C-alpha positions as a printed NumPy array, in Angstrom:
array([[  2.897, -11.677, -26.44 ],
       [  0.744, -14.811, -25.076],
       [  2.236, -16.283, -28.242],
       [  5.543, -15.486, -27.977],
       [  5.562, -16.953, -24.423],
       [  4.009, -20.28 , -25.325],
       [  6.233, -20.693, -27.896],
       [  8.981, -19.888, -25.684],
       [  8.044, -22.407, -22.992],
       [ 10.549, -24.688, -23.578],
       [ 13.52 , -22.27 , -22.797],
       [ 12.078, -20.684, -19.826],
       [ 11.766, -21.72 , -16.509],
       [  9.197, -23.2  , -14.409],
       [  9.78 , -21.612, -11.644],
       [  8.264, -18.474, -10.346],
       [  7.942, -18.507,  -6.586],
       [ 10.514, -16.182,  -5.446],
       [ 11.103, -18.428,  -2.041],
       [ 12.909, -21.064,  -3.907],
       [ 16.161, -18.228,  -4.157],
       [ 15.774, -17.505,  -0.374],
       [ 19.836, -16.813,  -0.078],
       [ 20.566, -17.52 ,  -3.417],
       [ 19.554, -14.046,  -4.937],
       [ 21.802, -11.33 ,  -5.354],
       [ 21.716,  -9.781,  -2.128],
       [ 22.95 , -12.947,  -0.505],
       [ 25.7  , -13.113,  -2.785],
       [ 26.613,  -9.399,  -2.288],
       [ 26.715, -10.572,   1.222],
       [ 28.565, -13.219,   1.059],
       [ 31.242, -11.207,  -1.088],
       [ 31.577,  -8.467,   1.635],
       [ 31.964, -10.987,   4.571],
       [ 34.544, -13.064,   2.627],
       [ 32.109, -16.711,   2.594],
       [ 30.722, -19.178,  -0.21 ],
       [ 27.225, -19.653,  -0.233],
       [ 26.894, -23.875,  -0.613],
       [ 26.502, -24.043,  -4.485],
       [ 27.313, -20.539,  -5.074],
       [ 30.27 , -18.383,  -6.376],
       [ 33.365, -17.861,  -4.346],
       [ 35.08 , -14.613,  -4.213],
       [ 37.881, -12.687,  -3.399],
       [ 38.089, -11.175,  -0.065],
       [ 36.691,  -7.498,  -0.15 ],
       [ 38.793,  -6.598,   3.005],
       [ 41.87 ,  -8.02 ,   3.704],
       [ 41.973,  -7.673,   7.8  ],
       [ 38.907, -10.197,   8.298],
       [ 41.521, -12.419,  10.025],
       [ 43.284,  -9.84 ,  11.739],
       [ 41.991,  -9.104,  15.517],
       [ 42.591,  -6.647,  18.195],
       [ 44.752,  -8.626,  20.818],
       [ 44.133,  -6.249,  23.393],
       [ 40.24 ,  -6.081,  22.857],
       [ 38.495,  -9.331,  21.252],
       [ 36.096, -11.695,  22.318],
       [ 38.082, -13.672,  24.918],
       [ 39.012, -10.932,  27.005],
       [ 35.643,  -9.072,  26.277],
       [ 33.209,  -9.587,  29.374],
       [ 30.316,  -8.164,  27.795],
       [ 30.371, -10.388,  24.908],
       [ 29.099, -14.135,  24.662],
       [ 31.192, -16.727,  23.478],
       [ 29.727, -18.967,  20.882],
       [ 31.895, -22.283,  20.849],
       [ 30.2  , -24.113,  18.13 ],
       [ 30.811, -22.981,  14.522],
       [ 28.334, -20.718,  13.111],
       [ 26.871, -21.883,   9.51 ],
       [ 27.266, -19.846,   6.52 ],
       [ 23.595, -19.429,   6.234],
       [ 22.698, -18.031,   9.422],
       [ 26.041, -15.296,   8.811],
       [ 24.365, -14.334,   5.56 ],
       [ 20.947, -14.083,   6.73 ],
       [ 21.427, -12.149,   9.714],
       [ 24.869, -10.344,   9.021],
       [ 24.296,  -7.985,  11.614],
       [ 23.68 , -10.912,  14.509],
       [ 26.104, -13.374,  13.649],
       [ 29.354, -11.445,  12.33 ],
       [ 31.624,  -9.469,  14.505],
       [ 32.117,  -6.603,  11.91 ],
       [ 29.942,  -6.616,   8.784],
       [ 30.677,  -3.855,   6.29 ],
       [ 28.748,  -3.496,   2.742],
       [ 26.31 ,  -6.306,   3.489],
       [ 22.289,  -6.576,   2.413],
       [ 19.521,  -7.805,   4.03 ],
       [ 17.747, -10.139,   1.729],
       [ 13.894, -10.939,   1.714],
       [ 13.262, -13.278,   4.314],
       [  9.774, -14.616,   2.742],
       [  7.543, -13.358,  -0.086],
       [  3.85 , -14.114,  -0.225],
       [  3.023, -18.149,  -1.543],
       [  1.982, -18.317,  -5.166],
       [ -0.719, -20.542,  -5.875],
       [ -0.5  , -20.495,  -9.686],
       [ -0.504, -23.787, -11.465],
       [  1.297, -23.38 , -15.002],
       [ -0.984, -25.193, -17.317],
       [ -0.002, -27.38 , -20.55 ],
       [ -3.566, -27.91 , -22.411],
       [ -4.426, -24.37 , -23.986],
       [ -7.909, -25.753, -24.259],
       [ -8.692, -25.738, -20.728],
       [-10.644, -22.875, -18.894],
       [ -9.196, -19.905, -17.34 ],
       [-10.671, -21.198, -13.663],
       [-10.62 , -24.653, -13.321],
       [ -9.972, -27.24 , -10.294],
       [ -6.397, -28.866, -10.724],
       [ -5.629, -32.101,  -9.653],
       [ -2.517, -31.234,  -8.253],
       [ -4.445, -29.411,  -5.286],
       [ -5.566, -31.577,  -2.9  ],
       [ -8.374, -30.65 ,  -0.57 ],
       [ -8.083, -30.938,   3.479],
       [-10.478, -33.967,   4.48 ],
       [-12.358, -33.181,   7.664],
       [-12.585, -35.901,  10.25 ],
       [-15.224, -36.204,  12.966],
       [-13.573, -35.741,  16.271],
       [-15.67 , -34.427,  19.593],
       [-15.107, -30.909,  20.456],
       [-14.858, -30.824,  24.36 ],
       [-17.172, -27.577,  24.514],
       [-20.422, -28.039,  21.998],
       [-22.058, -24.526,  21.807],
       [-25.251, -26.273,  20.408],
       [-28.578, -24.272,  21.578],
       [-31.375, -26.931,  21.262],
       [-33.776, -25.05 ,  23.042],
       [-33.353, -21.998,  20.755],
       [-34.456, -22.686,  17.427],
       [-33.959, -20.207,  14.193],
       [-36.395, -19.478,  11.76 ],
       [-35.711, -20.06 ,   8.472],
       [-34.226, -17.49 ,   6.224],
       [-35.754, -16.538,   2.515],
       [-34.596, -14.168,  -0.054],
       [-37.406, -12.098,  -1.297],
       [-38.617, -12.919,  -4.693],
       [-36.643, -10.797,  -7.421],
       [-33.373, -10.81 ,  -5.793],
       [-30.658, -11.569,  -8.094],
       [-26.742, -12.245,  -7.356],
       [-24.275,  -9.771,  -8.574],
       [-22.809,  -9.526, -11.874],
       [-25.352, -12.569, -12.865],
       [-25.057, -11.256, -16.445],
       [-21.263, -10.723, -16.47 ],
       [-19.028, -13.075, -18.003],
       [-16.845, -14.775, -15.777],
       [-13.547, -15.064, -18.661],
       [-13.275, -14.77 , -22.151],
       [-10.702, -16.358, -24.464],
       [ -7.584, -14.264, -23.333],
       [ -8.22 , -14.752, -20.006],
       [ -6.244, -17.367, -19.391],
       [ -3.321, -15.727, -21.571],
       [ -3.377, -12.681, -19.534],
       [ -2.892, -14.748, -16.209],
       [ -0.139, -17.18 , -17.63 ],
       [  1.71 , -13.519, -18.782],
       [  1.162, -11.977, -15.43 ],
       [  3.536, -14.676, -13.901],
       [  5.743, -14.849, -16.913],
       [  9.302, -13.341, -16.24 ],
       [ 10.791, -10.598, -17.718],
       [ 10.598,  -9.147, -20.709],
       [  7.166, -11.164, -21.321],
       [  5.453,  -9.442, -18.418],
       [  5.956,  -5.909, -19.667],
       [  3.559,  -4.14 , -22.071],
       [  5.846,  -1.365, -22.543],
       [  9.646,  -0.712, -22.643],
       [ 13.026,  -0.046, -24.289],
       [ 13.029,  -1.436, -27.389],
       [ 15.696,  -4.079, -27.686],
       [ 17.153,  -6.575, -30.716],
       [ 15.469, -10.293, -30.68 ],
       [ 19.078, -11.719, -30.105],
       [ 20.082,  -9.284, -27.279],
       [ 16.963, -10.758, -24.883],
       [ 18.405, -13.271, -22.668],
       [ 16.156, -16.141, -22.572],
       [ 18.161, -18.67 , -20.626],
       [ 20.051, -16.778, -18.566],
       [ 18.023, -17.702, -15.246],
       [ 19.005, -21.57 , -15.71 ],
       [ 22.732, -21.138, -14.137],
       [ 20.937, -18.266, -11.556],
       [ 19.093, -21.648,  -9.835],
       [ 20.606, -24.549,  -7.478],
       [ 22.693, -26.698,  -9.678],
       [ 21.639, -30.33 ,  -8.897],
       [ 24.224, -32.351,  -7.063],
       [ 24.032, -35.244,  -9.062],
       [ 25.883, -33.344, -12.225],
       [ 29.253, -33.341, -13.172],
       [ 31.682, -31.887, -11.597],
       [ 32.509, -29.734, -14.565],
       [ 28.754, -28.603, -14.576],
       [ 28.795, -27.517, -11.553],
       [ 32.015, -25.25 , -11.926],
       [ 30.969, -23.671, -14.721],
       [ 27.096, -22.807, -12.988],
       [ 29.478, -20.886, -10.393],
       [ 31.713, -19.424, -12.984],
       [ 28.591, -18.063, -14.875],
       [ 27.377, -17.143, -11.496],
       [ 30.993, -15.091, -10.384],
       [ 30.703, -13.268, -13.629],
       [ 26.955, -12.056, -13.291],
       [ 27.319, -10.808,  -9.77 ],
       [ 30.761,  -8.918, -10.358],
       [ 29.091,  -7.517, -13.751],
       [ 25.893,  -6.349, -11.335],
       [ 28.234,  -5.099,  -8.542],
       [ 30.6  ,  -3.132, -11.222],
       [ 27.333,  -1.862, -12.794],
       [ 26.778,   1.961, -12.883],
       [ 23.716,   3.557, -13.642],
       [ 23.992,   5.286, -17.236],
       [ 24.476,   9.402, -16.998],
       [ 21.195,  11.521, -18.046],
       [ 22.605,  12.87 , -21.265],
       [ 21.909,  16.357, -22.09 ],
       [ 19.265,  16.953, -24.968],
       [ 21.227,  18.574, -28.048],
       [ 19.918,  21.05 , -30.325],
       [ 21.587,  21.332, -33.638],
       [ 20.369,  24.882, -34.455],
       [ 21.557,  26.336, -30.955],
       [ 24.791,  24.568, -31.375],
       [ 25.822,  26.179, -34.638],
       [ 24.506,  29.48 , -33.29 ],
       [ 27.242,  29.422, -30.922],
       [ 29.818,  29.103, -33.708],
       [ 31.431,  32.016, -35.324],
       [ 30.511,  30.814, -38.878],
       [ 26.452,  31.315, -38.24 ],
       [ 24.631,  34.378, -36.758],
       [ 20.878,  35.438, -36.688],
       [ 19.125,  38.355, -37.105],
       [ 15.516,  39.969, -36.937],
       [ 13.923,  41.757, -39.506],
       [ 10.486,  43.325, -40.13 ],
       [  8.059,  42.131, -42.673],
       [  8.457,  45.165, -44.804],
       [ 11.928,  45.342, -44.52 ],
       [ 12.147,  41.697, -45.531],
       [  9.804,  42.164, -48.605],
       [ 11.635,  45.236, -49.962],
       [ 15.151,  43.564, -49.431],
       [ 13.661,  40.717, -51.665],
       [ 12.878,  42.796, -54.512]])
């Protein structure tokens, strides 16, 4: 599996941080469709409810003393991220994940590197000499030096830190589907979408208009397919002999061993 993942590296996306897809994931698209809005760079849907613009003239935000009137227009990102706060009638909206833990994994290009090494992309924070306002240094009290007794060794001293397959295992841990799965439903190789993650990302604004429109159309078809998808129904296990027994052409009976022996003579 690690070899297949390495060979498919030219087709797969390098984005593994889910924070990149904030307000650009499936829940955000569902909320944008329910609120009849368009995420910047995302697809535009037909209105789910036709009565979004129709307001009750007898009771609206202008004659209600219990409401706060906001004169400045609200951004689309605010209304999608917090639909119950910035919308009047949030219906069939979904809450998206605000933040996921930061991923510190850095993909290596050289397979000969060890599993654990110091990557130059990580810049340490340099220390600076600053005078503290309160110095808690007790010069009078001198602490005695502490020494470990002889024969004390660190834990797991003889255990190997990593093996030849550790780096491959770590890469599979952060790999996209289906490379991060050990088991599952068997599928044909041509049915596994390896490049479907490309159009789910933000289209660079420097691309031509026709490319950005293609991105939006692919995203729209993907969201609609996910929206109309229904889980498969549980199929009952069929037994051939029970099905044949239920018909009038097949019958069963019970015979004793002695009766069966005499009937066979």
